[in-house]
mmCIF file of C-alpha atoms in Angstrom:
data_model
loop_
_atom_site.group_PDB
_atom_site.id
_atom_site.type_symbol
_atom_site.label_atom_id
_atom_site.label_comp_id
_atom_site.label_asym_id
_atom_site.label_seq_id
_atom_site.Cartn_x
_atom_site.Cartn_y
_atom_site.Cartn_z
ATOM 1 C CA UNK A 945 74.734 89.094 30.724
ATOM 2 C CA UNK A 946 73.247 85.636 30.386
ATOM 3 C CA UNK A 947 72.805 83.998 27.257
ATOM 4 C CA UNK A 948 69.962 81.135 27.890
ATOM 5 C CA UNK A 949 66.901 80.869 28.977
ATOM 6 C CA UNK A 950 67.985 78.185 31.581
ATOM 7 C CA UNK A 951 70.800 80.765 31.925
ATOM 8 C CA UNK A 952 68.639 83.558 33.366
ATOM 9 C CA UNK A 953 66.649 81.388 35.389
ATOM 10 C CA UNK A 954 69.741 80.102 37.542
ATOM 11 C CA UNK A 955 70.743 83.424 37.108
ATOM 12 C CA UNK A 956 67.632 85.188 39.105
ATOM 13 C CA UNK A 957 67.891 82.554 41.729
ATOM 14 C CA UNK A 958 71.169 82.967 42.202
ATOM 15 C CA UNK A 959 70.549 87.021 43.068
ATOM 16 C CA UNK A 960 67.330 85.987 45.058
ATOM 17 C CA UNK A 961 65.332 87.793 42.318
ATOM 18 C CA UNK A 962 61.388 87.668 43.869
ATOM 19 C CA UNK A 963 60.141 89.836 40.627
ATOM 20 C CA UNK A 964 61.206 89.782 36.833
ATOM 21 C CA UNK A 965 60.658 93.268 34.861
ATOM 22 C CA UNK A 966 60.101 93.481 31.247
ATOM 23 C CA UNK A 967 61.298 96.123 29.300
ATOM 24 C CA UNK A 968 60.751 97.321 26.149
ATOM 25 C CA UNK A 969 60.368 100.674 23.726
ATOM 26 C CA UNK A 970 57.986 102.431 22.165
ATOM 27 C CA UNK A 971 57.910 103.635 18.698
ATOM 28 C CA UNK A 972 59.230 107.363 19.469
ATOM 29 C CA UNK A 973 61.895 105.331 22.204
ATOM 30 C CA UNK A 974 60.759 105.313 25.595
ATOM 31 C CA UNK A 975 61.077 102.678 27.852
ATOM 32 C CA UNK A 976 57.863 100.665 28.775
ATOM 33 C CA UNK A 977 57.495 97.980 31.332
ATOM 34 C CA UNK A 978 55.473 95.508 33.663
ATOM 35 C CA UNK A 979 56.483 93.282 36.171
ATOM 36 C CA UNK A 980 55.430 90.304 37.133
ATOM 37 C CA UNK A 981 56.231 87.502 40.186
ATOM 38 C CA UNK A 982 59.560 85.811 39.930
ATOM 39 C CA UNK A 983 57.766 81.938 40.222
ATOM 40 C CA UNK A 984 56.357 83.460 36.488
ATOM 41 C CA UNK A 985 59.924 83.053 35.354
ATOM 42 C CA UNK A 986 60.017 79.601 32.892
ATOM 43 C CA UNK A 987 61.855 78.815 29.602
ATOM 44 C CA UNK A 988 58.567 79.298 28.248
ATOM 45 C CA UNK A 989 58.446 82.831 28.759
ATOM 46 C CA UNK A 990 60.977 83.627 26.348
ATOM 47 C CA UNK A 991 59.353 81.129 23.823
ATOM 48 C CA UNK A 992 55.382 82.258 24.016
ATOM 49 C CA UNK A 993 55.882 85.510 25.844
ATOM 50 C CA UNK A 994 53.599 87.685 27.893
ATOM 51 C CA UNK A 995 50.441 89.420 25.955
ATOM 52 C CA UNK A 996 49.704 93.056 26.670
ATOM 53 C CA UNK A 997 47.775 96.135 25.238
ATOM 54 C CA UNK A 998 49.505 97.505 21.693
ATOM 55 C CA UNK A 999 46.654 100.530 21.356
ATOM 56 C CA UNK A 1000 48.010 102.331 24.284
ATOM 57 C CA UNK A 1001 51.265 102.463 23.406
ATOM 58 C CA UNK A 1002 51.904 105.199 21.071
ATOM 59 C CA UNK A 1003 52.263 104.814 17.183
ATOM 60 C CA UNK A 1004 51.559 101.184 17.644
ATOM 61 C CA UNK A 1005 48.145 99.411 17.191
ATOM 62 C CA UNK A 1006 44.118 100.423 16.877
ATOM 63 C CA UNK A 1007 42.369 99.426 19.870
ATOM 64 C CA UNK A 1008 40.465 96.452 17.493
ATOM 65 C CA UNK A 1009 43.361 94.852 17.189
ATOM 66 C CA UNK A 1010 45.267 95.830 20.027
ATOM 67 C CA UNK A 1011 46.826 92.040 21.158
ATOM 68 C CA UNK A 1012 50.545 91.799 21.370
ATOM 69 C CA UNK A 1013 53.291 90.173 23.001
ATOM 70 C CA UNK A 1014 56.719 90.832 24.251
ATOM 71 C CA UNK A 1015 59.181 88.093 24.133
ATOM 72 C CA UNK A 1016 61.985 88.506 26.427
ATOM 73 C CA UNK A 1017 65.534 88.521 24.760
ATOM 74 C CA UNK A 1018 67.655 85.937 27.401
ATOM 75 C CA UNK A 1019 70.771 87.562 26.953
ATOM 76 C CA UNK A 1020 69.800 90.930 28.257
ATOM 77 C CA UNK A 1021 69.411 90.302 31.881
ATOM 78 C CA UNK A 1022 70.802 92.154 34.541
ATOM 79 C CA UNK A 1023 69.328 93.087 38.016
ATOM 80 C CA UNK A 1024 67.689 96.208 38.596
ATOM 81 C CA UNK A 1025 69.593 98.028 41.045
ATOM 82 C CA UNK A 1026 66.356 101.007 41.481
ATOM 83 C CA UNK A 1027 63.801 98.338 42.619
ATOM 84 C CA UNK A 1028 63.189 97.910 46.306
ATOM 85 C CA UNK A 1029 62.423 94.671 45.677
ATOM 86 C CA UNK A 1030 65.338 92.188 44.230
ATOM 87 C CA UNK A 1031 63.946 92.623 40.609
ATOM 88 C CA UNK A 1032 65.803 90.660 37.687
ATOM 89 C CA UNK A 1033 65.150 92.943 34.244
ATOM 90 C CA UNK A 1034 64.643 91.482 30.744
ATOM 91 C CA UNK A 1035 64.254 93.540 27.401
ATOM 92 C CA UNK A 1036 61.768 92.355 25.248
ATOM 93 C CA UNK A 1037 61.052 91.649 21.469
ATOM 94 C CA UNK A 1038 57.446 92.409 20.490
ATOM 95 C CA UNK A 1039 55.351 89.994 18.460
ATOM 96 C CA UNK A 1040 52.445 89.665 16.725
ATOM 97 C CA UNK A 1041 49.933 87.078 18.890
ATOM 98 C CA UNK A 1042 48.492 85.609 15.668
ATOM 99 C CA UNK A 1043 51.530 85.149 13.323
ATOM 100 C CA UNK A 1044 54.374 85.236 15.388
ATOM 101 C CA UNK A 1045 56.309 87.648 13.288
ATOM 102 C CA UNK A 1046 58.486 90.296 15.045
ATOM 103 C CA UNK A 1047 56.098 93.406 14.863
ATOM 104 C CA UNK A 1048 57.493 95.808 12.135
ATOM 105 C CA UNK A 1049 57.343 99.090 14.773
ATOM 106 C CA UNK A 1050 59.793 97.520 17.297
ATOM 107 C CA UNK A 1051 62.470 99.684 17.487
ATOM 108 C CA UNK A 1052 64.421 96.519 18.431
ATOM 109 C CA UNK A 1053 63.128 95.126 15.244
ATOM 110 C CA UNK A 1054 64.138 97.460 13.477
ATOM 111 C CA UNK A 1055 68.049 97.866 14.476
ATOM 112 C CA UNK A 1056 68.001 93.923 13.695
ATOM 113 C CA UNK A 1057 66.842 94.261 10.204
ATOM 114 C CA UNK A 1058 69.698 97.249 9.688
ATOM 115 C CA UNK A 1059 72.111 94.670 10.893
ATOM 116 C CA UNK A 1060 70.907 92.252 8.741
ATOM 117 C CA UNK A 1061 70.790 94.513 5.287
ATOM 118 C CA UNK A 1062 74.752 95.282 6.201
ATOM 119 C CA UNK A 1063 75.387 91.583 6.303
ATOM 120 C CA UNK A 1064 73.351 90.602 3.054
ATOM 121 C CA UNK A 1065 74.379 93.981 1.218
ATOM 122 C CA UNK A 1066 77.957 92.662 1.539
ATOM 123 C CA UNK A 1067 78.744 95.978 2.764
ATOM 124 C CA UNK A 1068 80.561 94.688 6.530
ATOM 125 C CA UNK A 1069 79.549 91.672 8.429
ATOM 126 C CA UNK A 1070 79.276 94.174 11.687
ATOM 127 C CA UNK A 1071 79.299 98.032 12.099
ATOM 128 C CA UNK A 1072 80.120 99.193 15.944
ATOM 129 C CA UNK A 1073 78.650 102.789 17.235
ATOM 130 C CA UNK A 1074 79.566 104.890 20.804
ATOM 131 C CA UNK A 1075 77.327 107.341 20.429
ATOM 132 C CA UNK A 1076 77.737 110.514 22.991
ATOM 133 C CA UNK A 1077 74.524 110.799 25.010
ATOM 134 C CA UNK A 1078 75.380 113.772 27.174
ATOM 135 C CA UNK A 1079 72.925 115.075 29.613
ATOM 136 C CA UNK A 1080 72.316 118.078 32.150
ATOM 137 C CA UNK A 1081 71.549 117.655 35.903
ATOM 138 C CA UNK A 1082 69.262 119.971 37.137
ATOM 139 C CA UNK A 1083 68.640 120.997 41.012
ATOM 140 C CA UNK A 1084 64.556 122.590 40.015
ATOM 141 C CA UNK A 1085 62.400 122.270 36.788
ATOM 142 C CA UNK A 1086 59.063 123.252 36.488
ATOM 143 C CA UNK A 1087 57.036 123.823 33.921
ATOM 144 C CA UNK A 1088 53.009 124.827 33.093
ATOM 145 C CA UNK A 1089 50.790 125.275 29.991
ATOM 146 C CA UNK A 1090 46.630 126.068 30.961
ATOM 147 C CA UNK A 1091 44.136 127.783 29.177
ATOM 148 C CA UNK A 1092 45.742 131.440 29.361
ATOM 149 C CA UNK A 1093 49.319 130.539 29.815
ATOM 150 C CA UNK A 1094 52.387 128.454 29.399
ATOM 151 C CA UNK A 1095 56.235 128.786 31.226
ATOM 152 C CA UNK A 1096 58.836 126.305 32.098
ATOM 153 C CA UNK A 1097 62.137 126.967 34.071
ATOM 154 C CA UNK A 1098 64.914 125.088 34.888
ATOM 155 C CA UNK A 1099 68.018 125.641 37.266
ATOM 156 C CA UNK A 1100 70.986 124.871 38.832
ATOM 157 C CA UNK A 1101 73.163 125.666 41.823
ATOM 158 C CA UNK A 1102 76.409 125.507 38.855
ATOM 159 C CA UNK A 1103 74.465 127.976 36.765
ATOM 160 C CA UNK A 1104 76.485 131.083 36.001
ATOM 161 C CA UNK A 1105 73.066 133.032 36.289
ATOM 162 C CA UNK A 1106 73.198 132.459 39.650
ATOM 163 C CA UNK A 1107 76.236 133.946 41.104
ATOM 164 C CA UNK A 1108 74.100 136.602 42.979
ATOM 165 C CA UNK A 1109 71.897 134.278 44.337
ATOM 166 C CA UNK A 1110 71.453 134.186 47.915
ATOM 167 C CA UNK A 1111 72.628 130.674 49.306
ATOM 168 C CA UNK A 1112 73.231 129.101 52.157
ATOM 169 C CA UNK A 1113 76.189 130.414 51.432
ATOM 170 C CA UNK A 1114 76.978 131.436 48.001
ATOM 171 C CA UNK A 1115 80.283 130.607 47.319
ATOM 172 C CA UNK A 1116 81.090 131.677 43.595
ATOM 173 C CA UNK A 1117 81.726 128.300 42.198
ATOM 174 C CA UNK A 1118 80.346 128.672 38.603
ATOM 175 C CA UNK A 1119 81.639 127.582 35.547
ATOM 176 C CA UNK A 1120 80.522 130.443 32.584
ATOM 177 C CA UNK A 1121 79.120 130.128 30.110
ATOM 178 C CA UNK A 1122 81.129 127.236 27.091
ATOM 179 C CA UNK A 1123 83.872 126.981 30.185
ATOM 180 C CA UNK A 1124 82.540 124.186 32.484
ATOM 181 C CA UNK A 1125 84.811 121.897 30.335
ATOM 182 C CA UNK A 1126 86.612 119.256 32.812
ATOM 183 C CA UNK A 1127 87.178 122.068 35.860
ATOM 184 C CA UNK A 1128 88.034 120.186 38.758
ATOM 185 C CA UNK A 1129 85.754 120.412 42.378
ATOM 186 C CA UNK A 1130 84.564 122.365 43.689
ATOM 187 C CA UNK A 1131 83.594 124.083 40.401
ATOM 188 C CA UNK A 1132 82.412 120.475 39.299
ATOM 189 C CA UNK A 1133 79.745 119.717 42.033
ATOM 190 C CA UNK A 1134 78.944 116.908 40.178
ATOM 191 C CA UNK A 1135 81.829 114.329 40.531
ATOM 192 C CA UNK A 1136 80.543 111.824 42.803
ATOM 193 C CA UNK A 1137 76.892 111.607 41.186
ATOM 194 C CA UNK A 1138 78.485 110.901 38.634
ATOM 195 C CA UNK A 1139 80.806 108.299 39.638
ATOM 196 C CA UNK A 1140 77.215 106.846 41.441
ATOM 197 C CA UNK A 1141 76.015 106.561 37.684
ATOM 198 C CA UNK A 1142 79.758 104.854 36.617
ATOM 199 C CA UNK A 1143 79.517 102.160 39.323
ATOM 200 C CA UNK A 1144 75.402 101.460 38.879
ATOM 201 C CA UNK A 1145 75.665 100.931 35.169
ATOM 202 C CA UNK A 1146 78.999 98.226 35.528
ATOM 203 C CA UNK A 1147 76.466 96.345 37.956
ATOM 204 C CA UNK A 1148 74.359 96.335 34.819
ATOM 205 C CA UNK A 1149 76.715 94.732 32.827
ATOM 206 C CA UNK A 1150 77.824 98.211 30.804
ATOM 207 C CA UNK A 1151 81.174 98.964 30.646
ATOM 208 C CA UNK A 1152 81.498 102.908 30.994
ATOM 209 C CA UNK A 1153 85.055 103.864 29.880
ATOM 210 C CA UNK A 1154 85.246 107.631 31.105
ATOM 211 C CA UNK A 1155 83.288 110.172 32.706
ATOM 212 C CA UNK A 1156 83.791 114.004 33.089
ATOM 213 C CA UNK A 1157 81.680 117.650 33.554
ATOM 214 C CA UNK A 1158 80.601 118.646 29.289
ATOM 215 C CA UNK A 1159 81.369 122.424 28.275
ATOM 216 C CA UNK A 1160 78.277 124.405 29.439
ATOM 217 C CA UNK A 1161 77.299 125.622 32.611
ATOM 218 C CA UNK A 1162 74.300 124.015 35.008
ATOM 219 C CA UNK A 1163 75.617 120.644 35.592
ATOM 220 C CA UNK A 1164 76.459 119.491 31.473
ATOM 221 C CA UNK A 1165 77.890 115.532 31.726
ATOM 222 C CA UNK A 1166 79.315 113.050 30.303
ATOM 223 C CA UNK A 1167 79.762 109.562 30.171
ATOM 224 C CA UNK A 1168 81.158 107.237 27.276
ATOM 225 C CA UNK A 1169 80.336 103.730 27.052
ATOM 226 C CA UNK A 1170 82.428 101.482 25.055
ATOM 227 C CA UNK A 1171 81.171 100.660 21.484
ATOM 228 C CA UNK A 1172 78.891 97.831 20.718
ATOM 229 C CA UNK A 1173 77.501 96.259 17.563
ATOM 230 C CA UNK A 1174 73.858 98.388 16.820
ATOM 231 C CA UNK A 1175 70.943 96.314 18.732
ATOM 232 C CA UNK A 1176 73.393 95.748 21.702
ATOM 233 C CA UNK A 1177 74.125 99.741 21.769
ATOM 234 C CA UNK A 1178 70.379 100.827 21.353
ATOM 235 C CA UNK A 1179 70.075 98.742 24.877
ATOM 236 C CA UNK A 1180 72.638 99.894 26.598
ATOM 237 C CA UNK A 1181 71.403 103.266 25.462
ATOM 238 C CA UNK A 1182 68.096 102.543 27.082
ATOM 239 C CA UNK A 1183 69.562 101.278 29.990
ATOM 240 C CA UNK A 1184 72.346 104.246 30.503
ATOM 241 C CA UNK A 1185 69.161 106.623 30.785
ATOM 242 C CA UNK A 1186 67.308 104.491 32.763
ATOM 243 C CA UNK A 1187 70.661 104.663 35.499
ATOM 244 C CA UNK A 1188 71.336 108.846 34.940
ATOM 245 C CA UNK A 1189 67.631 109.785 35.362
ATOM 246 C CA UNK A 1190 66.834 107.344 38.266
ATOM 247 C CA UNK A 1191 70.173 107.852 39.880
ATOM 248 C CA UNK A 1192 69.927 111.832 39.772
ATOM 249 C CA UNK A 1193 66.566 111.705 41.135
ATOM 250 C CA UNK A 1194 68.016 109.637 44.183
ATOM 251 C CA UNK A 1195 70.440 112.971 44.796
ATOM 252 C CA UNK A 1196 67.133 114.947 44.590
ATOM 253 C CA UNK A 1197 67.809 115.812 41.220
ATOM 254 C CA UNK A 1198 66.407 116.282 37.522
ATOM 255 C CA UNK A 1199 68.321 114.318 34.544
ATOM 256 C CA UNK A 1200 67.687 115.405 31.054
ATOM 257 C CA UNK A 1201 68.724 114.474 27.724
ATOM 258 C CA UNK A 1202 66.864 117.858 26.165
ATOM 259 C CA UNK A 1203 69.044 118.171 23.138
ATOM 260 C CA UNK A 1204 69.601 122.194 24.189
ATOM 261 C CA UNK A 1205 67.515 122.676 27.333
ATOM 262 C CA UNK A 1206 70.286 126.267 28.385
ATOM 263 C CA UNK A 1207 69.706 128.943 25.736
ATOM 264 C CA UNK A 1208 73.528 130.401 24.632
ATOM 265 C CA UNK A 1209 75.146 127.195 25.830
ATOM 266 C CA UNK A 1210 76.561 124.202 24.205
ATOM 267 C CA UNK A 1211 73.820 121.527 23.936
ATOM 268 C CA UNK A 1212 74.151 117.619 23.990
ATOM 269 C CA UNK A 1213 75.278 114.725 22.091
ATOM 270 C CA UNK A 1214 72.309 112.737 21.431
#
């Protein structure tokens, strides 16, 4: 990832980059985002940054004082492989327009400050986390709630449940229940989407160190990443979802990080 402002600009000519995308989360931690015309792209940007609407993002601002603005941090920019459109991506830093001070519900913000307090507590100069964020892959998910009713259902073609299902064929390949720990093809119909995720998320500068079918049935995953100091992790976080939900849904498939979406089965590392 580049470093400089300068940096990123020879950077996005360099890939032929025609739009840049800002990134950044909201207070509960989704991703939100804009894009706008790569001839936008100036070491200003990353100095003034880019005003947009802080009351409709959640937990964030009153629509009286909705200005804010997201500076983009230089040294997180990678291309987006998703876009059809060459598309260099930027996380950003939110701001208050008036003072300039980082605003106080940026998640990013936040995971600074932590950093900080470790350094000035005396405590460690850096702490390093690899969290687990395991996942399911599900083949159907649908879900309702109206006036008189409310359902959701999910599914799999690995789900045990389905062993008398009638497929085109059926051919028995279903891990039980707490047994889909690392079985090999064809029991682990998942290897190659997988691997898909592994090689997308080394193009965006992550560096995935092992990946493998988790314990329950219905397509469980895993992939580690390699540890990183907090604010650095909490993006590649962002950006390891980003790659497993929009990669899945390429295969036709649904990518969750539901802490326990299969009732009886082991859940997920969040």
């Amino acid at each position: 990832m580049e470093k400089s402002a300068k940096g990123v600009i020879d950077f996005a000519k360099a890939n032929g980059a025609e739009f840049v995308d800002i990134k950044f989360s909201d207070f509960p931690g989704c991703w939100q985002h804009f894009t706008i015309p790569a001839g936008e792209l100036g070491e200003k940007l990353f100095s003034e940054g880019l005003g947009f609407d802080g009351s409709s993002i959640r937990g964030w601002k009153n629509i009286n004082e909705s200005d804010m603005l997201v500076l983009p941090d230089p040294g997180t920019a990678f291309m987006d492989p998703f876009f059809r459109h060459p598309t260099l991506s930027l996380i950003g830093n939110i701001h208050d327009p008036i003072t300039h001070e980082p605003y106080s519900r940026d998640p990013r913000f936040i995971a600074r400050k932590a950093e900080q307090h470790l350094v000035d507590s005396g405590a460690a100069e850096i702490a390093y986390f690899g969290p687990e964020a395991e996942f399911f892959v599900f083949d159907d998910v649908r879900y309702a709630q109206d006036e008189n009713s409310g359902s959701f259902r999910v599914d799999s073609v690995e789900g045990f449940w389905n062993t008398g299902r009638r497929e085109k064929p059926n051919l028995g390949y279903k891990a039980r229940f707490k047994e889909g720990y690392f079985p090999v093809p064809p029991t682990d119909s998942l290897q190659d989407l997988r691997s898909e995720m592994v090689k997308t998320l080394q193009r965006c500068g992550l560096t995935p160190e092992v990946q493998h079918h988790e314990v329950a049935t219905a397509g469980q995953g895993e992939i580690d990443l390699r540890f990183q100091p907090l604010t650095r992790m909490g993006d590649a976080l962002q950006i390891f979802k980003y790659v497993v939900k929009n990669t899945a849904r390429a295969y036709g498939k649904t990518a969750t990080f539901m802490p326990k979406p299969i009732y009886g089965d082991n859940g997920s590392g969040m």
